[in-house]
mmCIF file of C-alpha atoms and ligand atoms in Angstrom:
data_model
loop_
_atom_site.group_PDB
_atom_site.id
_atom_site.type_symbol
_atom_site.label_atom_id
_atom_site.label_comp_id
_atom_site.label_asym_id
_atom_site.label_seq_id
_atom_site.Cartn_x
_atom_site.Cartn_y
_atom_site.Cartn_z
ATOM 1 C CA UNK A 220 68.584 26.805 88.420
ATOM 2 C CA UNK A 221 69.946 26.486 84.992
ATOM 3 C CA UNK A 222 69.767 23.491 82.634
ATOM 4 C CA UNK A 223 65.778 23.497 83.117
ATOM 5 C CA UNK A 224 64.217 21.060 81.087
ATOM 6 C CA UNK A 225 60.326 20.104 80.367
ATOM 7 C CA UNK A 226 60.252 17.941 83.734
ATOM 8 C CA UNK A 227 62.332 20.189 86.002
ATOM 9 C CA UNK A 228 61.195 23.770 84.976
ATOM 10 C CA UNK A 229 58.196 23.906 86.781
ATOM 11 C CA UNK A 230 59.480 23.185 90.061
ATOM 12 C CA UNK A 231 62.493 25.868 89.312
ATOM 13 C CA UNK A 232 59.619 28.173 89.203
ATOM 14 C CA UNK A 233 57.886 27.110 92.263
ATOM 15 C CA UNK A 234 61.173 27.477 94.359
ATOM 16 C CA UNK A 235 61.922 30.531 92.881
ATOM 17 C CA UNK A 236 58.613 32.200 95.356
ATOM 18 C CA UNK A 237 60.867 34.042 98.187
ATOM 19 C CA UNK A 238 59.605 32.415 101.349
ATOM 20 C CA UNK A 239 58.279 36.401 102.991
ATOM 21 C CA UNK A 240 55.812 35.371 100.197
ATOM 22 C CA UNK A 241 51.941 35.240 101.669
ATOM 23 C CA UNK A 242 50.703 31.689 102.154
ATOM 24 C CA UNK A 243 47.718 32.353 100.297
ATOM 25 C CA UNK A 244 49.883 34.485 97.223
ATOM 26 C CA UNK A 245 51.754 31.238 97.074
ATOM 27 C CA UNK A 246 49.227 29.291 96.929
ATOM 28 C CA UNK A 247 47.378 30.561 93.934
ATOM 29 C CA UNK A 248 50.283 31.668 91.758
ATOM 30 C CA UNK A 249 52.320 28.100 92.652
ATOM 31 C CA UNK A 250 48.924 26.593 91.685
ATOM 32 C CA UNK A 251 48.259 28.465 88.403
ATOM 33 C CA UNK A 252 52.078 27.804 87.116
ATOM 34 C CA UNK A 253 51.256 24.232 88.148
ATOM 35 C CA UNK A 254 48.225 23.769 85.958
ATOM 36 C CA UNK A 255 49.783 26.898 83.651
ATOM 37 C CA UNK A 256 52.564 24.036 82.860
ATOM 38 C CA UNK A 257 50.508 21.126 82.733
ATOM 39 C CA UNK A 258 48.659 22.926 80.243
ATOM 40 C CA UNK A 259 51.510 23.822 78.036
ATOM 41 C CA UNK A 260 52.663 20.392 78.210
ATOM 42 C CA UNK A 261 49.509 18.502 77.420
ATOM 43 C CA UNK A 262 48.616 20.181 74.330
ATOM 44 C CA UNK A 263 52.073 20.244 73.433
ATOM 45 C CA UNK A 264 51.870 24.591 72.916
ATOM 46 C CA UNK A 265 53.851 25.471 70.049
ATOM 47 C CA UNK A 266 55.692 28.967 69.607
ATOM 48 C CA UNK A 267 53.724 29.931 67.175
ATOM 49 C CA UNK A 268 50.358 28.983 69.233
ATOM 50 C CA UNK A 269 51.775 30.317 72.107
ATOM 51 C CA UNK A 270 52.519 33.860 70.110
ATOM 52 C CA UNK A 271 48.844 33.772 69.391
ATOM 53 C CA UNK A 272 47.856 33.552 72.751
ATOM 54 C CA UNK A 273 50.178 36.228 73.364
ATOM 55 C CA UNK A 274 48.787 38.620 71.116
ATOM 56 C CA UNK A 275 44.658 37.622 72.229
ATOM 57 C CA UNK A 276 45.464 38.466 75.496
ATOM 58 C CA UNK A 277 47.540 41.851 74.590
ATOM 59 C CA UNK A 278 44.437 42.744 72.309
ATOM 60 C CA UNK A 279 41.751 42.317 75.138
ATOM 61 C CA UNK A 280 44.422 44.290 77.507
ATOM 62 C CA UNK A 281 44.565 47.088 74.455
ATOM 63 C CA UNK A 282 40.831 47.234 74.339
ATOM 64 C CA UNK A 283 40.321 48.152 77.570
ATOM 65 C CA UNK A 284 39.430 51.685 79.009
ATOM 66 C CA UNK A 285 37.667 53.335 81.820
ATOM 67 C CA UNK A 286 34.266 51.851 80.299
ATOM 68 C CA UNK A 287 35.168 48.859 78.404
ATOM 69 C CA UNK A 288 35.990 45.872 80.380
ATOM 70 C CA UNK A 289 37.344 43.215 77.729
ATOM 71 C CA UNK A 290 38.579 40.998 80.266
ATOM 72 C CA UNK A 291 35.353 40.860 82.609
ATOM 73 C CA UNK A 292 33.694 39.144 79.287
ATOM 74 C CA UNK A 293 36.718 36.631 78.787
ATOM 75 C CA UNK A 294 36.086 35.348 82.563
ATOM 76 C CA UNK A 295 32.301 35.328 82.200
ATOM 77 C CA UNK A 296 32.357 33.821 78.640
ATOM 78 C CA UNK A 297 34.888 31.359 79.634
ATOM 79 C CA UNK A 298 32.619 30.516 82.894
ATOM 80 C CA UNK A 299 35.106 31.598 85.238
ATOM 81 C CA UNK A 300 33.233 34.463 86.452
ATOM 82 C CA UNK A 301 30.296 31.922 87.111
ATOM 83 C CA UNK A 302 32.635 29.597 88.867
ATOM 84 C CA UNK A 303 33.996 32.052 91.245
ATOM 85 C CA UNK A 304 30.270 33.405 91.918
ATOM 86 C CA UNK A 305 29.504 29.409 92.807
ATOM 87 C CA UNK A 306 32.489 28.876 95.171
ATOM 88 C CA UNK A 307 31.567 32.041 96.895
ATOM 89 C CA UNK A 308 28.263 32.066 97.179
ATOM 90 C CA UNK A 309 28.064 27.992 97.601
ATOM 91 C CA UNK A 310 25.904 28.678 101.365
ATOM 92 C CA UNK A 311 23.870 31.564 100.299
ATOM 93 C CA UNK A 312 21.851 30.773 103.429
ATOM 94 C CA UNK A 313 18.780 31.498 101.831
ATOM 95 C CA UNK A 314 19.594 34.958 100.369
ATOM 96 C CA UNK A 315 18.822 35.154 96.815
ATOM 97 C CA UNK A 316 21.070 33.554 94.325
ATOM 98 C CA UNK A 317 23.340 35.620 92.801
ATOM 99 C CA UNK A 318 24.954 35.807 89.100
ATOM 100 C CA UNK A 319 27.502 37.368 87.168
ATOM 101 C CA UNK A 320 28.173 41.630 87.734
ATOM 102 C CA UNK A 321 29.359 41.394 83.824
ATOM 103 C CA UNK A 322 31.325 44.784 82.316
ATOM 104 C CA UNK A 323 28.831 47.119 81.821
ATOM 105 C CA UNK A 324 28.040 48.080 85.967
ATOM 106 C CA UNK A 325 28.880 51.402 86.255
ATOM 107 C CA UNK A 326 29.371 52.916 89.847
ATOM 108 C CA UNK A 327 27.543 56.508 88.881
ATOM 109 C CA UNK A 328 23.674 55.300 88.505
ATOM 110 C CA UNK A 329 21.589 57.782 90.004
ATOM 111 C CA UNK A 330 19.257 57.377 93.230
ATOM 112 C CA UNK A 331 15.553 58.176 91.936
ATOM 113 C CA UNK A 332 12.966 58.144 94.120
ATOM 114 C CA UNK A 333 10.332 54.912 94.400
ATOM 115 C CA UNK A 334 8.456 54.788 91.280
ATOM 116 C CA UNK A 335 10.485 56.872 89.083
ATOM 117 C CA UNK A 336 12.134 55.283 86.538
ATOM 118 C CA UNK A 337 15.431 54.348 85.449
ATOM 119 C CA UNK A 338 15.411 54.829 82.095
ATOM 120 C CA UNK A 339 14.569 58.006 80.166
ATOM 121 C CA UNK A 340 11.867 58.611 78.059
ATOM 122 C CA UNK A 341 11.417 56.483 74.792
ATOM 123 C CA UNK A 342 13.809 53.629 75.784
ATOM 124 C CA UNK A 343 11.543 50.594 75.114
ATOM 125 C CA UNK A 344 8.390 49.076 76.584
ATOM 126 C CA UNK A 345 7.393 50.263 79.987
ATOM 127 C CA UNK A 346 8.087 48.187 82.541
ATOM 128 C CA UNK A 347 7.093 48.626 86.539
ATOM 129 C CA UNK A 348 9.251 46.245 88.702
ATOM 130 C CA UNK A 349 7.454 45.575 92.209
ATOM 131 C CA UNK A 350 8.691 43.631 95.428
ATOM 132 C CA UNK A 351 9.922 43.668 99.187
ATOM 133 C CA UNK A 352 13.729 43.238 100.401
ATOM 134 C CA UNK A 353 13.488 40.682 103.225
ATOM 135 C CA UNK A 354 15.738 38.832 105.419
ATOM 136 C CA UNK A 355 15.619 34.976 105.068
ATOM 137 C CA UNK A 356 12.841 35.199 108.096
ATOM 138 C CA UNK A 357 10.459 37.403 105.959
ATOM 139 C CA UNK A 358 11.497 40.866 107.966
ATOM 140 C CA UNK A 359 11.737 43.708 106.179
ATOM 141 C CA UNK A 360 14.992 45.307 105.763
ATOM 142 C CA UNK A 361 13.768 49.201 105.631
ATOM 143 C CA UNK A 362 16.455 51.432 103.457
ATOM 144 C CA UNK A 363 17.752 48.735 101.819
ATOM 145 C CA UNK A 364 19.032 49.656 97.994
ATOM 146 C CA UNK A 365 17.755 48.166 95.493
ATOM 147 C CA UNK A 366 20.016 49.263 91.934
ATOM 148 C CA UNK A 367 19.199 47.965 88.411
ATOM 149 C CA UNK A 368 20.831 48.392 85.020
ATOM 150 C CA UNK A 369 20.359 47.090 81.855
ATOM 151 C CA UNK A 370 20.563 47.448 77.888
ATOM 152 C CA UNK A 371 17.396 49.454 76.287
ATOM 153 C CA UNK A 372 15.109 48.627 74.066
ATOM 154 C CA UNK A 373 17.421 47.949 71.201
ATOM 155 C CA UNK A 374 19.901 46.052 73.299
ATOM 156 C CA UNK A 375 22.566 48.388 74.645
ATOM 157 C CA UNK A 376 24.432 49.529 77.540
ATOM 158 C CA UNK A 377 23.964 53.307 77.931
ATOM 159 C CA UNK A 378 28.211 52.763 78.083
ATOM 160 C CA UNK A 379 28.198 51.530 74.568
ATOM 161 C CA UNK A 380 26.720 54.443 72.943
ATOM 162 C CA UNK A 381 29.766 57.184 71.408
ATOM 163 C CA UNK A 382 28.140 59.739 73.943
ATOM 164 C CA UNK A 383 27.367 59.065 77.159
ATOM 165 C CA UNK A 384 26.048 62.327 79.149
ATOM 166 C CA UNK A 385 24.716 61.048 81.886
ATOM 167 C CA UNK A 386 23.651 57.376 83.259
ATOM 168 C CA UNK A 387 20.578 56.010 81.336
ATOM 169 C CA UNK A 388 18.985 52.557 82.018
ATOM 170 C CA UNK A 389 20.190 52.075 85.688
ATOM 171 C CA UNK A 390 19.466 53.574 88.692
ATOM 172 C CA UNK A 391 18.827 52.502 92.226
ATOM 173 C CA UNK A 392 15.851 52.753 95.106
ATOM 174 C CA UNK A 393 15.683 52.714 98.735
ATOM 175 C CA UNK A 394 13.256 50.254 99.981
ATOM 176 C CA UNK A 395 10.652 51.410 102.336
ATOM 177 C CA UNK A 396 9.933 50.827 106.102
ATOM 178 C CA UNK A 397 7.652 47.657 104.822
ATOM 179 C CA UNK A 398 10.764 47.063 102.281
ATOM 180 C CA UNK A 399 8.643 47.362 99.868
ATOM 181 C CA UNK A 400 10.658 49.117 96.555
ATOM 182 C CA UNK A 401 9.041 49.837 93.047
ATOM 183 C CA UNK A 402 10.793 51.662 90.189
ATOM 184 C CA UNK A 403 9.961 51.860 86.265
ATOM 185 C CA UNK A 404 11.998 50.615 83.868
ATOM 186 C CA UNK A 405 12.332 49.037 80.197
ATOM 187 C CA UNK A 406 11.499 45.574 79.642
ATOM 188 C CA UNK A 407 14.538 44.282 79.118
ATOM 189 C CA UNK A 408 15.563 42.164 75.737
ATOM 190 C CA UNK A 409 17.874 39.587 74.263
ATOM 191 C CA UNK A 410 21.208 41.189 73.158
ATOM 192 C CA UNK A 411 24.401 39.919 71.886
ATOM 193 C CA UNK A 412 27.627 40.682 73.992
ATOM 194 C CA UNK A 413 30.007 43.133 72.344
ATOM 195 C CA UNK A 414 31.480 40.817 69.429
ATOM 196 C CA UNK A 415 34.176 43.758 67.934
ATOM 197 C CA UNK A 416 36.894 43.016 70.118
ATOM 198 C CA UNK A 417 39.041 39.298 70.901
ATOM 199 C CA UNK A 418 36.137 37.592 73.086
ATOM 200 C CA UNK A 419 33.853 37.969 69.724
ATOM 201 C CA UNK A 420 36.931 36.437 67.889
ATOM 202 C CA UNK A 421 37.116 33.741 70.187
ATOM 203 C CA UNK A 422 33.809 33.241 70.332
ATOM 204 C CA UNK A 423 33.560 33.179 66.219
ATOM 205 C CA UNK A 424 36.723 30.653 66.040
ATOM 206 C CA UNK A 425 34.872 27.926 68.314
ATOM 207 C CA UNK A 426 31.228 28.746 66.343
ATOM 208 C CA UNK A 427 29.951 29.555 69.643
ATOM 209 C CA UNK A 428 26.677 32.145 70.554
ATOM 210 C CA UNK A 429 27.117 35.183 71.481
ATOM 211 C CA UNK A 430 23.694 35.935 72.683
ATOM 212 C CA UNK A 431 21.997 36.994 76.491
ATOM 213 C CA UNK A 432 18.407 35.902 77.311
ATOM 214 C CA UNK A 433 16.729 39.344 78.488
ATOM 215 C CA UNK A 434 17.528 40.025 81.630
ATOM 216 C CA UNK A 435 17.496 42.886 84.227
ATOM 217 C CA UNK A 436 20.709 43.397 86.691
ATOM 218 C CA UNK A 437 20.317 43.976 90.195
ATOM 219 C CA UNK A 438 22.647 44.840 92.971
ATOM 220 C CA UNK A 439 20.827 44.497 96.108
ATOM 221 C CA UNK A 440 22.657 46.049 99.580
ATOM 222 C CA UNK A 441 21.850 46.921 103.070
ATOM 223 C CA UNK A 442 24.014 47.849 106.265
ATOM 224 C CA UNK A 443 24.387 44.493 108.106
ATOM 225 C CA UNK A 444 23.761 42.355 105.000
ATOM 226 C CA UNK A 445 25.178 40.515 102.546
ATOM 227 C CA UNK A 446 25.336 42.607 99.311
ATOM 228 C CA UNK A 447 23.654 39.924 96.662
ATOM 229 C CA UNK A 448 24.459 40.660 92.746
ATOM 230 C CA UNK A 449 22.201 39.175 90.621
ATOM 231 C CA UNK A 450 19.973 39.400 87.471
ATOM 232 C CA UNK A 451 16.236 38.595 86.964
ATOM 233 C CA UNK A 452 15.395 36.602 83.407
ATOM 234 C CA UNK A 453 12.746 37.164 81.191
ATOM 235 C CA UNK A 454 10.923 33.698 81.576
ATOM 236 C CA UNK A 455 10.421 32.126 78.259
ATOM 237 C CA UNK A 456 13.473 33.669 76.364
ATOM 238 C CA UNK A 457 14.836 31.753 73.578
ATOM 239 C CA UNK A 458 18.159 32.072 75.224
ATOM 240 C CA UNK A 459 17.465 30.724 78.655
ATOM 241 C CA UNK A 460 19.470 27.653 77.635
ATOM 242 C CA UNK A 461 21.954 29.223 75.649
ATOM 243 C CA UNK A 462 23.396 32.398 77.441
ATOM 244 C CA UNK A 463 26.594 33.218 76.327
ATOM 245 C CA UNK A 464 28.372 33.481 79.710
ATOM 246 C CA UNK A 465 26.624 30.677 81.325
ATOM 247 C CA UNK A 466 24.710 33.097 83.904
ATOM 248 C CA UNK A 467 21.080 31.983 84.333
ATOM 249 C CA UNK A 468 19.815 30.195 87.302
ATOM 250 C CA UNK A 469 16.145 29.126 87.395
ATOM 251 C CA UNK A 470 15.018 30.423 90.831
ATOM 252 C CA UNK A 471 16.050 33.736 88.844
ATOM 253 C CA UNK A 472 13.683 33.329 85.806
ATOM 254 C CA UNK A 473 10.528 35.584 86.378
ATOM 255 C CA UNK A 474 7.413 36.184 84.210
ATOM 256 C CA UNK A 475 7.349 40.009 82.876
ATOM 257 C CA UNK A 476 3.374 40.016 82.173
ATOM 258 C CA UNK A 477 2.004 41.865 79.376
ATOM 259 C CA UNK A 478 -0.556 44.702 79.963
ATOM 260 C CA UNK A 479 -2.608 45.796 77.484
ATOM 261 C CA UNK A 480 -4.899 48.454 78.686
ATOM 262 C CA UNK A 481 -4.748 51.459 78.282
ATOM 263 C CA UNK A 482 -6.923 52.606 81.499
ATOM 264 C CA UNK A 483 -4.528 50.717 83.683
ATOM 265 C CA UNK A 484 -1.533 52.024 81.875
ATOM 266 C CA UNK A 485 -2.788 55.660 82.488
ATOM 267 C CA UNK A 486 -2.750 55.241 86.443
ATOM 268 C CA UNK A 487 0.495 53.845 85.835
ATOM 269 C CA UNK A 488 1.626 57.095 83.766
ATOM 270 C CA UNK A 489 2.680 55.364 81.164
ATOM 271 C CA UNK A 490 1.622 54.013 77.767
ATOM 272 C CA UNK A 491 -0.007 50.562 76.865
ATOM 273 C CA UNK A 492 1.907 48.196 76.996
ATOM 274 C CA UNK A 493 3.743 47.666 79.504
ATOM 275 C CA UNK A 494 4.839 44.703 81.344
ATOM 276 C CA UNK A 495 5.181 44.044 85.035
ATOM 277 C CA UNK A 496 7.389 42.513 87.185
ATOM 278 C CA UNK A 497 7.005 41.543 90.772
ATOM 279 C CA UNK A 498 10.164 39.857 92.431
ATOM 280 C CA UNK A 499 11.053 39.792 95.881
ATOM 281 C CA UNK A 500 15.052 39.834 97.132
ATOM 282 C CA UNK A 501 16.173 38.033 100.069
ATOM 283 C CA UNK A 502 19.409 38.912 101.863
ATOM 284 C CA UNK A 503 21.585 37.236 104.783
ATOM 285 C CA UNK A 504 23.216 39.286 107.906
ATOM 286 C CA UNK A 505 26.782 39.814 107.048
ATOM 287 C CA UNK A 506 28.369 38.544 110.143
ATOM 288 C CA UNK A 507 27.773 35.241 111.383
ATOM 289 C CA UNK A 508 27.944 34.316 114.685
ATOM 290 C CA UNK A 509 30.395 32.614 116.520
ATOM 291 C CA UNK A 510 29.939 29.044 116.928
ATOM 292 C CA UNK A 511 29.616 27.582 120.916
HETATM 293 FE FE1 FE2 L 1954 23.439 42.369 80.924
#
């Protein structure tokens, strides 16, 4: 089509889609240059602003690499990772609720055994996370993994330090026959998401926060089951109300209690304080049967 115009070159897109395309392909790129357009049109983009955009979305591109996931925090600042959780996970059938992955799960945490701990030595507070993987029934799903991650005690990602041996601050457990799991960690603590790059510029331009309420990720998996991604919050965090990517859901919020003796810590093998946590995950089988 030539001659398009601002009420005909939308629809020169849209028939431009070969017809071999997939239904569902067409269907979410016809529907993106639909609202893409409407967009354009309603604010009235000019070249200029439209250059801008161009170059924000070239820098996050640019500063991305095998670690850093720039565009992971665009979707989860701009809530789209939390919408897309929402529409999948809309009948979680009782499982646990899940929340956003976010860009620092790595794929190489280590399996430790129940009890160890996750993080190495000096990392922050002690912390000793307790609880049972279930079904939605209250049966114990034997084996199933239970893997954490999360900043330490100065709020970082063991991915955002210049060297980066080996995994620190995430690891994962297989829950016994009772599903009962346990590992040690660090209790986890506010932290700001990585500002340096174009989500802390966009987040600076609209005066917005850039802080996380303490939280502890978990990716919770069994063969048969639902895989639920979630995180655990540190009940009575300033930032409950205010997270930064819009993640927190309160059947998620958990008290991490305080201990201060030093007996107890001892048959813990570790030093007062520490904190505990006790949180039990549910999951849901992963095929569903046919309805009669
Ligand atoms: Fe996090």
């Amino acid at each position: 089509m030539r001659n398009t115009s601002i009420d005909t070159v939308t629809d020169a897109v849209l028939a431009s889609i070969s017809p071999d395309t997939s239904p569902r392909l067409r269907q979410i790129y016809g529907s993106l240059m639909k609202h893409l357009h409407e967009f354009v049109r309603e604010v009235e983009l000019t070249p200029d602003e439209w250059l801008a955009g161009i170059k924000f979305l070239t820098a996050t591109g640019q500063k991305c690499d095998a670690i850093r996931q720039e565009f992971i925090l665009l979707s989860d600042t701009c809530g789209v990772s939390m919408l897309v959780d929402a529409l999948a996970n809309r009948k979680s059938g009782g499982a646990t609720e899940s929340t956003v992955i976010g860009p620092f799960y790595t794929d190489d945490a280590p399996e430790i055994p129940l009890e160890a701990s996750i993080a190495s030595d000096g990392k922050g507070e002690p912390l000793i996370v307790r609880g049972r993987v279930t079904d939605a029934a209250g049966t114990p799903i034997p084996g199933a993994i239970v893997e954490a991650w999360e900043t330490d005690g100065d709020g970082y990602y063991d991915t955002q330090y210049e060297i980066r041996e080996v995994p620190d601050c995430r690891g994962y457990v297989r829950a016994a026959a009772d599903g009962r799991y346990a590992f040690r960690a660090v209790l986890p603590v506010e932290y700001s998401i990585p500002t340096d790059g174009p989500v802390g510029v966009m987040l600076r331009s609209l005066g917005r926060e850039s802080m996380r309420p303490a939280h502890l990720h978990f990716k919770v998996s069994a063969d048969g089951f639902v895989p639920v991604i979630t995180s655990i919050f540190v009940d009575g965090d300033t930032y409950l109300d205010g997270d930064a990517v819009f993640g927190v859901k309160s059947s998620l919020i958990e008290p991490f209690v305080r201990h201060d003796s030093a007996e107890e810590a001892a048959a813990h093998g570790v030093n007062a304080p520490f904190y505990t946590l006790a949180r039990d995950f549910v999951l849901v089988p992963a095929l569903v049967p046919a309805s009669v």
